[in-house]
Coordinates of C-alpha atoms in Angstrom, one line a residue:
Chain A
M907 CA -42.5 -22.5 -11.8
S908 CA -40.3 -24.8 -9.8
G909 CA -36.8 -23.0 -11.5
P910 CA -35.7 -22.0 -14.6
T911 CA -33.6 -24.8 -15.1
T912 CA -36.0 -27.6 -15.0
T913 CA -38.2 -26.0 -17.3
V914 CA -35.4 -25.5 -20.0
V915 CA -34.8 -29.1 -19.7
D916 CA -38.4 -30.3 -20.1
A917 CA -38.9 -27.8 -22.9
K918 CA -36.3 -29.6 -24.7
P919 CA -37.7 -32.2 -26.4
A920 CA -40.9 -30.5 -27.2
A921 CA -39.7 -27.5 -29.4
P922 CA -36.5 -27.9 -31.5
P923 CA -34.4 -25.1 -31.2
R924 CA -34.4 -22.1 -33.8
K925 CA -31.3 -21.3 -35.3
V926 CA -30.6 -17.5 -34.6
G927 CA -30.9 -16.3 -37.9
D928 CA -34.4 -18.1 -39.2
R929 CA -35.8 -16.5 -42.3
P930 CA -39.4 -15.3 -41.4
A931 CA -38.4 -13.2 -38.4
K932 CA -34.9 -12.0 -39.7
R933 CA -35.6 -8.3 -40.6
A934 CA -37.2 -7.5 -37.3
S935 CA -34.7 -9.6 -35.3
K936 CA -31.8 -8.1 -36.7
W937 CA -32.6 -4.8 -35.4
R938 CA -33.9 -6.6 -32.1
R939 CA -30.4 -8.4 -31.5
A940 CA -28.6 -5.1 -32.0
V941 CA -31.1 -3.6 -29.2
T942 CA -30.9 -6.2 -26.8
G943 CA -26.9 -6.7 -27.2
W944 CA -26.4 -3.3 -26.4
A945 CA -28.5 -3.1 -23.6
F946 CA -26.7 -5.7 -22.0
A947 CA -23.3 -4.0 -23.1
T948 CA -24.1 -0.6 -22.3
P949 CA -23.7 -0.1 -18.7
F950 CA -20.4 -1.8 -18.5
T951 CA -19.0 0.1 -21.8
A952 CA -19.8 3.5 -20.4
L953 CA -18.3 3.1 -17.3
F954 CA -15.3 1.8 -19.1
L955 CA -15.2 4.2 -21.9
V956 CA -15.2 7.0 -19.3
F957 CA -12.9 5.7 -16.6
M958 CA -10.6 3.7 -18.7
A959 CA -10.4 4.2 -22.2
L960 CA -10.7 7.7 -22.5
P961 CA -7.4 7.9 -19.6
V962 CA -5.3 6.1 -21.6
V963 CA -6.0 8.4 -24.9
A964 CA -5.7 11.2 -22.4
S965 CA -2.5 10.0 -21.0
L966 CA -1.2 9.8 -24.5
A967 CA -2.3 13.3 -25.4
M968 CA -1.0 14.8 -21.9
S969 CA 2.4 13.1 -22.6
V970 CA 3.4 15.8 -25.2
T971 CA 2.3 19.0 -23.3
D972 CA 3.5 20.6 -20.5
L973 CA 0.4 20.3 -18.6
R974 CA 0.9 21.1 -14.9
S975 CA -1.5 20.2 -11.9
T976 CA -1.9 24.0 -11.6
D977 CA -3.1 24.1 -14.9
L978 CA -6.1 21.9 -14.4
R979 CA -8.6 25.2 -14.0
N980 CA -7.1 27.0 -17.0
P981 CA -6.7 24.7 -19.7
L982 CA -5.5 27.7 -22.0
A983 CA -2.0 27.7 -20.1
V984 CA -1.1 24.2 -21.2
N985 CA 0.9 24.2 -24.5
F986 CA 1.9 21.8 -26.9
V987 CA 5.5 20.6 -26.5
G988 CA 5.9 17.6 -29.1
L989 CA 8.3 15.0 -27.8
D990 CA 10.5 17.5 -25.6
N991 CA 8.7 15.1 -22.2
Y992 CA 10.3 12.2 -23.8
T993 CA 13.7 13.7 -25.0
R994 CA 14.0 15.1 -21.1
L995 CA 13.6 11.7 -19.7
F996 CA 16.5 10.4 -21.0
G997 CA 18.6 13.5 -19.8
D998 CA 17.4 13.0 -16.4
E999 CA 19.5 11.3 -14.1
L1000 CA 17.1 10.3 -11.6
F1001 CA 14.9 8.5 -14.5
V1002 CA 18.1 6.4 -15.5
R1003 CA 19.1 5.7 -12.3
S1004 CA 15.2 4.6 -11.6
A1005 CA 15.5 2.4 -15.0
A1006 CA 18.6 0.8 -14.1
N1007 CA 17.4 -0.1 -10.7
T1008 CA 14.0 -1.5 -12.4
L1009 CA 16.1 -3.6 -14.5
V1010 CA 18.2 -5.3 -11.8
F1011 CA 15.0 -5.7 -10.3
V1012 CA 13.4 -7.6 -13.3
V1013 CA 16.7 -9.5 -14.3
V1014 CA 17.3 -11.0 -10.7
G1015 CA 13.8 -10.9 -9.5
V1016 CA 12.0 -13.0 -12.4
P1017 CA 14.6 -16.0 -12.2
L1018 CA 14.5 -15.9 -8.5
T1019 CA 10.8 -16.1 -8.3
M1020 CA 10.5 -18.8 -11.2
V1021 CA 13.3 -21.1 -9.3
L1022 CA 11.2 -20.6 -6.1
A1023 CA 7.9 -21.5 -7.9
L1024 CA 9.2 -24.3 -9.8
A1025 CA 11.2 -25.9 -6.7
A1026 CA 7.7 -25.5 -4.8
A1027 CA 5.5 -26.6 -7.8
S1028 CA 7.5 -29.5 -8.5
A1029 CA 7.8 -30.7 -4.8
L1030 CA 3.9 -30.7 -4.2
N1031 CA 3.5 -32.3 -7.9
S1032 CA 5.4 -35.4 -6.5
G1033 CA 3.1 -38.0 -5.8
L1034 CA 5.2 -39.1 -2.6
I1035 CA 3.9 -35.9 -0.6
R1036 CA 0.7 -35.4 1.3
F1037 CA -1.0 -32.6 3.0
R1038 CA -0.4 -30.9 -0.4
A1039 CA -3.5 -28.0 0.2
L1040 CA -1.6 -27.1 3.7
F1041 CA 1.5 -26.2 1.7
R1042 CA -0.2 -24.8 -1.2
V1043 CA -2.4 -22.5 0.9
G1044 CA 0.2 -21.3 2.8
F1045 CA 2.8 -20.7 0.2
Y1046 CA 0.1 -18.7 -1.4
L1047 CA -0.5 -16.9 1.5
P1048 CA 1.5 -13.7 0.7
V1049 CA 0.4 -13.3 -2.4
V1050 CA -3.3 -12.3 -1.1
T1051 CA -1.7 -9.9 1.8
S1052 CA -1.6 -6.4 1.5
I1053 CA 1.9 -5.2 0.6
V1054 CA 1.6 -2.7 3.1
A1055 CA 1.6 -5.0 5.9
I1056 CA 4.0 -7.3 4.4
A1057 CA 6.2 -4.3 4.4
V1058 CA 5.6 -3.6 8.2
V1059 CA 6.5 -7.3 8.7
W1060 CA 9.8 -7.2 6.8
R1061 CA 11.0 -3.9 8.1
F1062 CA 10.8 -5.1 11.7
L1063 CA 12.3 -8.5 10.3
L1064 CA 15.3 -6.5 8.6
D1065 CA 15.7 -3.8 11.6
P1066 CA 19.4 -3.3 12.5
E1067 CA 19.0 -3.6 16.0
A1068 CA 15.3 -5.1 17.0
G1069 CA 15.0 -7.5 13.8
L1070 CA 14.9 -10.9 13.9
V1071 CA 17.2 -11.5 10.7
N1072 CA 20.4 -9.7 12.5
N1073 CA 19.4 -11.4 15.6
L1074 CA 19.7 -14.6 14.3
L1075 CA 22.9 -13.7 12.8
R1076 CA 24.1 -12.4 16.3
L1077 CA 23.6 -16.1 17.4
V1078 CA 26.3 -17.2 14.8
G1079 CA 28.6 -14.1 15.7
V1080 CA 27.9 -12.1 12.5
D1081 CA 26.9 -8.3 12.6
G1082 CA 24.3 -8.1 10.0
P1083 CA 24.0 -5.3 7.9
A1084 CA 21.4 -2.1 8.2
W1085 CA 19.7 -4.0 5.5
L1086 CA 17.5 -1.5 4.0
G1087 CA 19.9 1.6 5.3
N1088 CA 22.5 0.9 3.0
T1089 CA 22.9 1.3 -0.6
D1090 CA 24.7 -2.3 -1.7
T1091 CA 21.8 -4.0 0.7
A1092 CA 18.8 -2.1 0.2
L1093 CA 17.9 -3.0 -3.5
P1094 CA 18.5 -6.8 -3.0
S1095 CA 16.5 -6.9 -0.1
L1096 CA 13.5 -5.6 -1.8
I1097 CA 14.2 -8.0 -4.7
V1098 CA 14.3 -11.1 -2.2
M1099 CA 10.9 -9.7 -0.6
A1100 CA 9.4 -9.3 -3.9
A1101 CA 10.3 -13.0 -5.1
W1102 CA 9.0 -14.3 -1.6
R1103 CA 5.8 -12.5 -2.0
N1104 CA 4.8 -13.8 -5.3
F1105 CA 6.0 -16.8 -6.2
G1106 CA 3.1 -18.8 -4.7
F1107 CA 1.2 -17.2 -7.7
L1108 CA 3.7 -18.7 -10.4
M1109 CA 3.6 -22.0 -8.1
V1110 CA -0.2 -22.7 -8.7
I1111 CA 0.2 -22.0 -12.4
F1112 CA 3.1 -24.1 -12.7
L1113 CA 1.4 -26.8 -10.9
A1114 CA -1.4 -26.6 -13.2
G1115 CA 1.1 -27.1 -15.9
L1116 CA 2.8 -30.0 -14.4
Q1117 CA -0.1 -31.6 -13.6
G1118 CA -0.9 -31.5 -17.4
I1119 CA 2.1 -33.7 -18.5
P1120 CA 0.9 -36.9 -19.2
Q1121 CA 2.2 -39.4 -16.4
H1122 CA 3.3 -42.2 -19.2
L1123 CA 6.4 -39.9 -20.2
Y1124 CA 7.8 -40.5 -16.8
E1125 CA 7.1 -44.0 -16.6
A1126 CA 8.9 -44.4 -20.5
A1127 CA 11.8 -42.2 -19.0
T1128 CA 12.2 -44.6 -15.7
L1129 CA 12.1 -47.5 -18.0
D1130 CA 14.9 -45.7 -20.1
G1131 CA 16.7 -45.6 -16.8
A1132 CA 16.5 -41.5 -16.5
G1133 CA 17.0 -40.4 -12.6
R1134 CA 14.9 -37.5 -11.3
W1135 CA 16.8 -35.0 -12.5
Q1136 CA 17.1 -36.1 -15.7
Q1137 CA 13.4 -36.5 -16.0
F1138 CA 13.2 -33.3 -14.5
R1139 CA 15.4 -31.6 -17.6
N1140 CA 14.5 -33.8 -20.5
V1141 CA 10.6 -34.2 -19.9
T1142 CA 9.3 -31.6 -17.5
V1143 CA 11.2 -28.5 -18.5
P1144 CA 10.2 -28.9 -22.2
L1145 CA 6.8 -29.5 -22.1
L1146 CA 6.5 -26.9 -19.3
R1147 CA 8.0 -24.6 -21.6
P1148 CA 4.9 -22.5 -22.6
T1149 CA 3.9 -22.2 -18.8
L1150 CA 7.2 -21.1 -18.0
L1151 CA 7.5 -18.5 -20.7
F1152 CA 4.2 -17.3 -19.4
G1153 CA 4.9 -17.2 -15.8
A1154 CA 8.5 -15.4 -16.6
V1155 CA 6.5 -12.6 -18.8
V1156 CA 3.9 -12.1 -16.2
T1157 CA 6.3 -11.8 -13.3
G1158 CA 8.5 -9.4 -15.6
I1159 CA 5.3 -7.1 -16.3
G1160 CA 4.5 -7.0 -12.5
F1161 CA 8.2 -6.2 -11.6
L1162 CA 8.8 -3.7 -14.3
Q1163 CA 6.0 -1.9 -12.5
V1164 CA 7.6 -2.3 -9.1
F1165 CA 6.1 0.6 -6.7
E1166 CA 4.8 -0.5 -3.6
E1167 CA 7.9 -2.1 -2.2
P1168 CA 9.8 0.8 -2.7
F1169 CA 7.5 3.2 -1.5
V1170 CA 6.6 1.3 1.8
M1171 CA 10.0 -0.1 2.6
T1172 CA 12.6 2.4 1.7
Q1173 CA 11.0 5.2 0.1
G1174 CA 13.0 4.9 -3.1
G1175 CA 16.3 5.5 -0.6
P1176 CA 18.7 5.1 0.4
L1177 CA 20.5 8.0 -2.0
S1178 CA 17.9 6.6 -4.7
S1179 CA 19.5 3.3 -4.5
T1180 CA 15.8 1.8 -4.4
L1181 CA 14.1 4.2 -6.9
S1182 CA 11.7 2.6 -9.6
V1183 CA 10.3 3.7 -12.7
S1184 CA 7.3 3.6 -11.3
Y1185 CA 8.4 5.6 -7.9
H1186 CA 9.9 8.2 -10.3
I1187 CA 6.8 8.7 -12.1
Y1188 CA 4.6 8.8 -8.9
N1189 CA 7.0 11.6 -7.6
Q1190 CA 6.8 13.7 -10.7
F1191 CA 3.1 13.7 -10.1
G1192 CA 3.5 14.5 -6.6
F1193 CA 5.3 17.7 -7.9
G1194 CA 2.6 18.4 -10.2
N1195 CA 4.6 17.4 -13.6
Y1196 CA 1.7 15.9 -15.3
G1197 CA 2.6 15.8 -18.8
Y1198 CA 6.3 14.7 -17.8
A1199 CA 4.5 11.8 -15.6
A1200 CA 2.3 10.9 -18.4
A1201 CA 5.5 10.7 -21.0
A1202 CA 7.4 8.6 -18.6
S1203 CA 4.4 6.2 -17.7
Y1204 CA 4.1 5.7 -21.7
V1205 CA 7.9 4.9 -21.7
L1206 CA 6.7 2.1 -19.4
F1207 CA 4.0 1.1 -21.3
V1208 CA 6.2 0.6 -24.4
A1209 CA 8.6 -1.8 -22.3
I1210 CA 5.7 -3.9 -21.1
V1211 CA 4.2 -4.3 -24.7
A1212 CA 7.8 -4.8 -25.7
L1213 CA 8.3 -8.0 -23.3
S1214 CA 4.6 -9.4 -24.1
V1215 CA 5.4 -9.1 -28.1
L1216 CA 8.7 -10.9 -27.2
Q1217 CA 6.6 -14.0 -25.3
F1218 CA 4.2 -14.1 -28.5
R1219 CA 7.3 -14.5 -30.7
L1220 CA 9.2 -17.1 -28.5
L1221 CA 5.9 -19.2 -28.1
G1222 CA 4.9 -18.7 -31.8
E1223 CA 8.4 -19.8 -32.9
R1224 CA 7.4 -23.6 -30.9
D1225 CA 4.3 -24.1 -32.2
Chain B
M890 CA 16.6 -52.6 -9.1
T891 CA 14.6 -54.6 -6.7
S892 CA 11.7 -53.0 -5.5
A893 CA 12.9 -53.0 -1.8
Q894 CA 15.7 -50.5 -3.1
L895 CA 13.1 -48.7 -5.3
R896 CA 11.0 -48.2 -2.0
G897 CA 14.0 -47.2 0.0
R898 CA 14.8 -44.4 -2.8
D899 CA 11.5 -43.4 -2.3
R900 CA 11.8 -42.8 1.2
T901 CA 14.7 -41.0 0.8
A902 CA 13.2 -38.8 -1.8
R903 CA 10.0 -38.4 0.4
I904 CA 12.2 -37.2 3.4
S905 CA 13.9 -34.8 1.7
L906 CA 11.0 -33.3 -0.2
Y907 CA 9.1 -32.8 3.1
A908 CA 12.3 -31.5 4.9
V909 CA 12.6 -28.8 1.8
L910 CA 9.0 -27.8 1.9
V911 CA 8.5 -27.4 5.7
V912 CA 11.8 -25.0 5.5
G913 CA 10.1 -23.4 2.9
L914 CA 6.8 -23.1 4.6
L915 CA 8.8 -21.8 7.6
F916 CA 10.0 -18.7 5.7
V917 CA 6.9 -18.0 4.2
V918 CA 4.4 -18.2 7.1
G919 CA 7.2 -17.9 9.8
P920 CA 6.9 -13.9 9.4
F921 CA 3.0 -13.7 9.7
V922 CA 3.0 -15.9 12.7
W923 CA 6.0 -13.8 14.1
M924 CA 3.7 -10.5 13.4
A925 CA 0.6 -11.9 14.9
L926 CA 2.8 -12.8 18.4
A927 CA 4.6 -9.6 18.2
A928 CA 1.4 -7.5 18.0
V929 CA 0.2 -8.9 21.6
K930 CA 3.8 -8.3 23.0
P931 CA 4.6 -4.9 24.9
E932 CA 6.9 -2.7 22.8
R933 CA 9.9 -3.1 25.2
E934 CA 9.6 -7.1 24.7
I935 CA 9.1 -6.5 20.8
R936 CA 12.4 -4.7 20.8
A937 CA 14.0 -7.8 23.3
V938 CA 17.4 -8.6 22.3
P939 CA 17.8 -11.6 22.2
P940 CA 13.9 -11.8 21.3
T941 CA 11.5 -13.8 22.9
W942 CA 9.2 -16.3 21.2
L943 CA 5.9 -16.7 22.6
P944 CA 4.9 -13.0 24.4
E945 CA 6.1 -13.0 28.2
T946 CA 3.7 -10.4 28.6
W947 CA 0.2 -10.7 26.5
T948 CA -1.0 -7.4 25.9
L949 CA -4.1 -5.6 23.7
D950 CA -2.3 -2.3 24.1
N951 CA -1.4 -2.3 20.7
F952 CA -4.6 -2.8 19.4
R953 CA -6.2 -0.3 22.0
E954 CA -3.7 2.4 20.6
L955 CA -5.1 1.4 16.7
F956 CA -8.4 3.1 18.1
T957 CA -7.0 5.9 20.3
R958 CA -4.0 7.3 18.5
L959 CA -5.5 6.3 14.9
D960 CA -8.9 6.3 13.7
F961 CA -8.8 2.4 12.8
P962 CA -12.8 1.8 13.0
T963 CA -13.1 4.7 10.3
Y964 CA -10.2 2.9 8.1
F965 CA -11.8 -0.4 8.4
V966 CA -15.2 1.0 7.0
N967 CA -13.6 3.1 4.4
S968 CA -12.0 -0.5 3.1
T969 CA -15.1 -2.5 3.5
L970 CA -17.6 0.0 1.8
V971 CA -15.1 0.3 -1.4
A972 CA -14.2 -3.5 -1.4
V973 CA -18.0 -4.3 -1.5
L974 CA -19.1 -1.8 -3.9
V975 CA -15.9 -2.3 -6.2
T976 CA -17.2 -6.1 -6.0
V977 CA -20.8 -5.7 -6.8
G978 CA -20.3 -3.5 -9.5
N979 CA -17.9 -5.6 -11.4
L980 CA -19.9 -8.9 -10.7
M981 CA -23.0 -7.0 -12.4
F982 CA -21.3 -5.1 -15.0
C983 CA -18.6 -8.1 -16.1
S984 CA -21.6 -10.2 -16.2
L985 CA -23.9 -8.5 -18.3
L986 CA -21.1 -7.5 -20.9
G987 CA -20.0 -11.0 -20.7
Y988 CA -23.2 -12.6 -21.6
A989 CA -23.4 -10.3 -24.2
L990 CA -20.0 -10.6 -25.8
A991 CA -20.3 -14.8 -25.5
K992 CA -24.0 -15.2 -26.5
L993 CA -25.5 -12.6 -28.0
N994 CA -24.6 -11.1 -31.8
F995 CA -24.9 -7.5 -32.1
P996 CA -23.1 -5.0 -34.3
G997 CA -19.8 -3.7 -32.8
R998 CA -19.4 -6.8 -30.6
K999 CA -16.1 -8.1 -32.0
A1000 CA -14.7 -4.2 -31.7
L1001 CA -15.9 -4.3 -28.0
L1002 CA -14.5 -7.4 -27.3
L1003 CA -10.9 -6.6 -28.5
I1004 CA -11.1 -2.9 -26.8
V1005 CA -12.0 -4.3 -23.4
L1006 CA -9.2 -7.3 -23.9
G1007 CA -6.6 -5.1 -25.1
M1008 CA -7.3 -3.2 -21.9
L1009 CA -6.0 -5.9 -19.8
M1010 CA -2.4 -5.0 -21.2
V1011 CA -2.5 -1.4 -19.8
P1012 CA -0.4 -1.1 -16.8
G1013 CA -1.8 1.0 -13.6
M1014 CA 0.8 3.5 -13.7
V1015 CA -0.5 4.6 -17.4
L1016 CA -3.9 5.4 -15.9
F1017 CA -3.7 6.9 -12.8
V1018 CA -2.5 10.2 -13.8
P1019 CA -5.1 11.1 -16.3
Q1020 CA -7.7 9.2 -13.8
F1021 CA -6.7 11.6 -11.4
V1022 CA -6.9 14.5 -13.5
L1023 CA -10.5 13.1 -14.6
V1024 CA -11.7 12.4 -11.4
S1025 CA -10.6 15.9 -9.7
N1026 CA -12.3 17.8 -12.6
L1027 CA -15.8 16.1 -11.9
G1028 CA -15.2 17.4 -8.4
L1029 CA -14.7 13.9 -7.1
A1030 CA -11.2 13.7 -5.5
N1031 CA -11.4 12.7 -2.2
S1032 CA -14.9 11.2 -2.1
Y1033 CA -16.1 7.7 -2.1
A1034 CA -17.4 7.6 -5.6
G1035 CA -13.9 9.3 -6.7
L1036 CA -12.1 6.0 -4.9
V1037 CA -15.1 3.5 -6.5
L1038 CA -15.6 4.8 -10.1
P1039 CA -12.7 3.3 -12.0
Y1040 CA -12.7 0.1 -10.6
L1041 CA -16.3 -0.5 -11.2
A1042 CA -16.0 -2.0 -14.4
G1043 CA -12.6 -3.7 -15.3
P1044 CA -11.6 -5.7 -18.1
F1045 CA -10.4 -8.8 -16.1
G1046 CA -13.7 -9.3 -15.1
V1047 CA -15.4 -9.5 -18.3
F1048 CA -12.5 -11.8 -20.0
L1049 CA -13.3 -14.2 -16.9
M1050 CA -17.2 -14.1 -17.3
R1051 CA -16.9 -14.4 -21.2
Q1052 CA -14.8 -17.6 -20.9
F1053 CA -17.0 -19.1 -18.5
L1054 CA -20.2 -18.3 -20.7
L1055 CA -18.7 -19.7 -23.5
S1056 CA -18.6 -23.2 -22.1
I1057 CA -22.4 -23.0 -21.4
P1058 CA -24.4 -24.6 -24.3
D1059 CA -26.4 -22.6 -26.8
D1060 CA -29.1 -24.9 -26.6
L1061 CA -30.2 -23.8 -23.0
I1062 CA -30.4 -20.1 -23.8
E1063 CA -32.4 -21.0 -27.0
A1064 CA -34.9 -23.3 -25.4
A1065 CA -35.6 -20.6 -22.8
R1066 CA -36.1 -17.9 -25.8
V1067 CA -38.6 -20.9 -27.7
D1068 CA -40.3 -21.2 -24.1
G1069 CA -40.9 -17.4 -24.8
A1070 CA -38.7 -16.3 -21.8
G1071 CA -37.4 -12.3 -22.5
E1072 CA -33.9 -11.9 -22.4
W1073 CA -33.4 -10.2 -19.5
R1074 CA -35.4 -13.3 -17.6
I1075 CA -33.1 -15.5 -19.3
F1076 CA -30.1 -13.6 -18.3
W1077 CA -31.4 -13.5 -14.7
R1078 CA -33.0 -16.9 -14.3
V1079 CA -31.2 -19.2 -16.5
V1080 CA -27.5 -17.6 -17.0
L1081 CA -26.5 -16.3 -13.6
P1082 CA -27.5 -19.2 -11.9
L1083 CA -25.1 -21.4 -14.0
C1084 CA -22.4 -18.8 -13.5
R1085 CA -22.1 -19.1 -9.8
P1086 CA -18.8 -20.6 -10.0
A1087 CA -17.5 -17.9 -12.2
L1088 CA -19.2 -15.1 -10.0
A1089 CA -17.5 -16.5 -7.0
T1090 CA -14.6 -16.8 -8.5
L1091 CA -14.5 -13.0 -9.6
G1092 CA -16.0 -12.0 -6.6
I1093 CA -13.4 -13.2 -4.3
L1094 CA -10.4 -11.7 -6.5
T1095 CA -12.2 -8.3 -7.2
F1096 CA -12.8 -7.9 -3.1
L1097 CA -9.1 -9.2 -2.5
S1098 CA -7.6 -6.7 -5.0
S1099 CA -9.7 -3.7 -4.0
W1100 CA -8.7 -4.6 -0.4
N1101 CA -5.2 -4.5 -0.8
N1102 CA -5.2 -1.7 -3.4
F1103 CA -2.9 0.9 -2.7
L1104 CA -1.8 3.4 -5.4
W1105 CA -5.3 4.6 -6.3
P1106 CA -6.7 5.5 -2.8
L1107 CA -3.2 7.0 -1.8
V1108 CA -3.7 9.4 -4.5
V1109 CA -7.3 10.2 -4.3
A1110 CA -8.2 10.2 -0.7
T1111 CA -6.6 13.3 0.7
T1112 CA -8.3 13.6 4.3
E1113 CA -8.0 10.8 7.0
D1114 CA -11.7 10.5 6.8
K1115 CA -11.3 8.9 3.5
Y1116 CA -8.5 6.7 4.2
T1117 CA -8.5 3.0 3.4
L1118 CA -6.3 1.0 5.9
P1119 CA -3.4 0.3 3.8
V1120 CA -3.2 4.0 2.9
A1121 CA -3.4 4.6 6.7
L1122 CA -0.8 2.2 7.6
A1123 CA 1.6 3.1 5.1
L1124 CA 1.4 6.9 5.7
Y1125 CA 1.7 6.1 9.5
S1126 CA 4.8 4.0 9.3
I1127 CA 6.8 6.2 6.8
G1128 CA 6.3 9.2 9.0
E1129 CA 8.5 9.8 12.0
N1130 CA 6.6 6.8 13.6
R1131 CA 8.4 4.1 11.4
T1132 CA 10.0 2.2 14.1
D1133 CA 6.5 2.1 16.4
Y1134 CA 6.8 -1.7 16.0
G1135 CA 3.6 -2.4 18.2
L1136 CA 1.5 -0.1 16.5
L1137 CA 2.3 -1.1 13.4
L1138 CA 2.2 -4.9 13.7
A1139 CA -1.2 -4.5 15.3
G1140 CA -2.1 -2.4 12.1
A1141 CA -0.8 -5.0 10.2
V1142 CA -2.9 -7.9 11.7
V1143 CA -6.2 -5.6 11.3
V1144 CA -5.2 -5.3 7.5
V1145 CA -4.3 -9.0 6.9
L1146 CA -7.0 -10.7 9.1
P1147 CA -10.0 -10.0 7.0
V1148 CA -8.2 -11.3 4.1
L1149 CA -6.7 -14.4 5.6
V1150 CA -10.5 -15.7 6.6
V1151 CA -12.1 -14.8 3.2
F1152 CA -8.9 -16.6 1.7
L1153 CA -8.8 -20.0 3.9
V1154 CA -12.6 -20.4 3.4
L1155 CA -12.7 -20.1 -0.1
Q1156 CA -9.1 -21.2 -1.1
R1157 CA -10.8 -24.0 -3.4
H1158 CA -12.2 -21.6 -5.6
F1159 CA -9.1 -19.0 -5.7
M1160 CA -6.7 -21.7 -6.9
R1161 CA -9.1 -22.9 -9.5
G1162 CA -9.3 -19.6 -10.6
I1163 CA -6.0 -18.4 -10.4
A1164 CA -5.3 -21.9 -12.3
T1165 CA -7.6 -21.7 -15.0
T1166 CA -7.4 -17.8 -15.8
G1167 CA -3.7 -17.1 -15.1
L1168 CA -4.1 -13.8 -13.7
K1169 CA -4.2 -12.1 -10.1

């Protein structure tokens, strides 16, 4: 046999395909189908149940207990505390602070990322441009790069003394701040860095969306005398709306969980000005407060689900 | 509007578009170039004010220090080992389940599909505390098994493989069945070869996300011999060595370079995967 594909193609005219539920073999095949199906499904499902499904449920269970790292060997010491962890969260000054920071991150970061991505995608979608692959790959580079490596480079760029940014500012006679060491500039610096890192991903998605818009709509708009900006506003944006919304939600979900940027750039400082919810969860985990950390992670989860539901609502309205 | 005017407008538009794109590219790719150039400068020159662009003195000292002051070969091997195992596991397990969900009819299929896809929405932050408790209770903290096991079977791979398999005609599989091929043989000889594009996309995405994964190895690997590259680099750079730029930038180059090569060689697959699945 030279190869499976040729055999299949050859066999086709000789034997007409049989429907899965053909009568004569129905009894035997029902059982066999179950065995076959689960034979294929079991390896994944077993791993998945133990390492993903179980932890999700366990997390919810933990969040209503006072489980601490020291209790792992002694499960009897764990107490059910009801919703105490959840109520405690909202009196926890650091959690409230982290929630506010995270919200700023999302509210400022998402539009910034979207604008950069849409600008890049529109420019690349224009028929006037060549070397598209070069630009696309270049803009995408930070997305595939380790955040830790990016953090090293950006900390170096933003260094108050040796950094390129302040060196360039000095050329025009401006004394740049200590970007990451200053409570006013640390969070904005991280947001700009996150937008810089992520916009390439949205750009690729927007580009695919733009290519789905029929060209004749632009031709019609041109005949009607619409300029480029008008075409963008009245053709591109409305037709791209579902893609834009999808992009906003995906980016929003990502930024809601922001952890790596503050961890490697500022360790949440200075003075908790860049502490995020995820970072707070990580810290509580580090202190051994597992139950409390689980509760905080479920609050974050609810925020993420709410954002997704909002997306479906907004999309549903349109269709 | 005459055609000459139109062409004139086009030229202005083209020039301004190129200007915007080139400036954008400088902002995005510039830092990487800056990093690579700084990594081969001596520490004194890295800190020079005003900065030099091209190195005045070329040196590999920073890279040499990765081997003497830090144990980069170990971290490199760890990162590679974990990424390869995770990738192979996902390719195997996700294509098996993806095939079952797309092409086999068995009791429990719909529920399984819902549960697996529902898990796509669960953020890593919700998972990592109970995953850590589980892994340490199994005695796997600070082990390769602990680093790898929770990532072997991810819902995203199932989603990708199932979507792809749905587009393969049932007739092909049915015809092989009529020919007398067993289910395993059909999967291995008919289905998998047709899945090559999807497997390539999944393989690249999984390898890169495992290579760049940070939170889980940070939590699980507690001694240096189990650190992955990002963990080692991060922990070194947030200690008192945070302004040891020469060493840190050389480390960053080592973390980025393999990814860069994989990405540049396979970027077509990559972009297609992103555009069609809409996920990282």
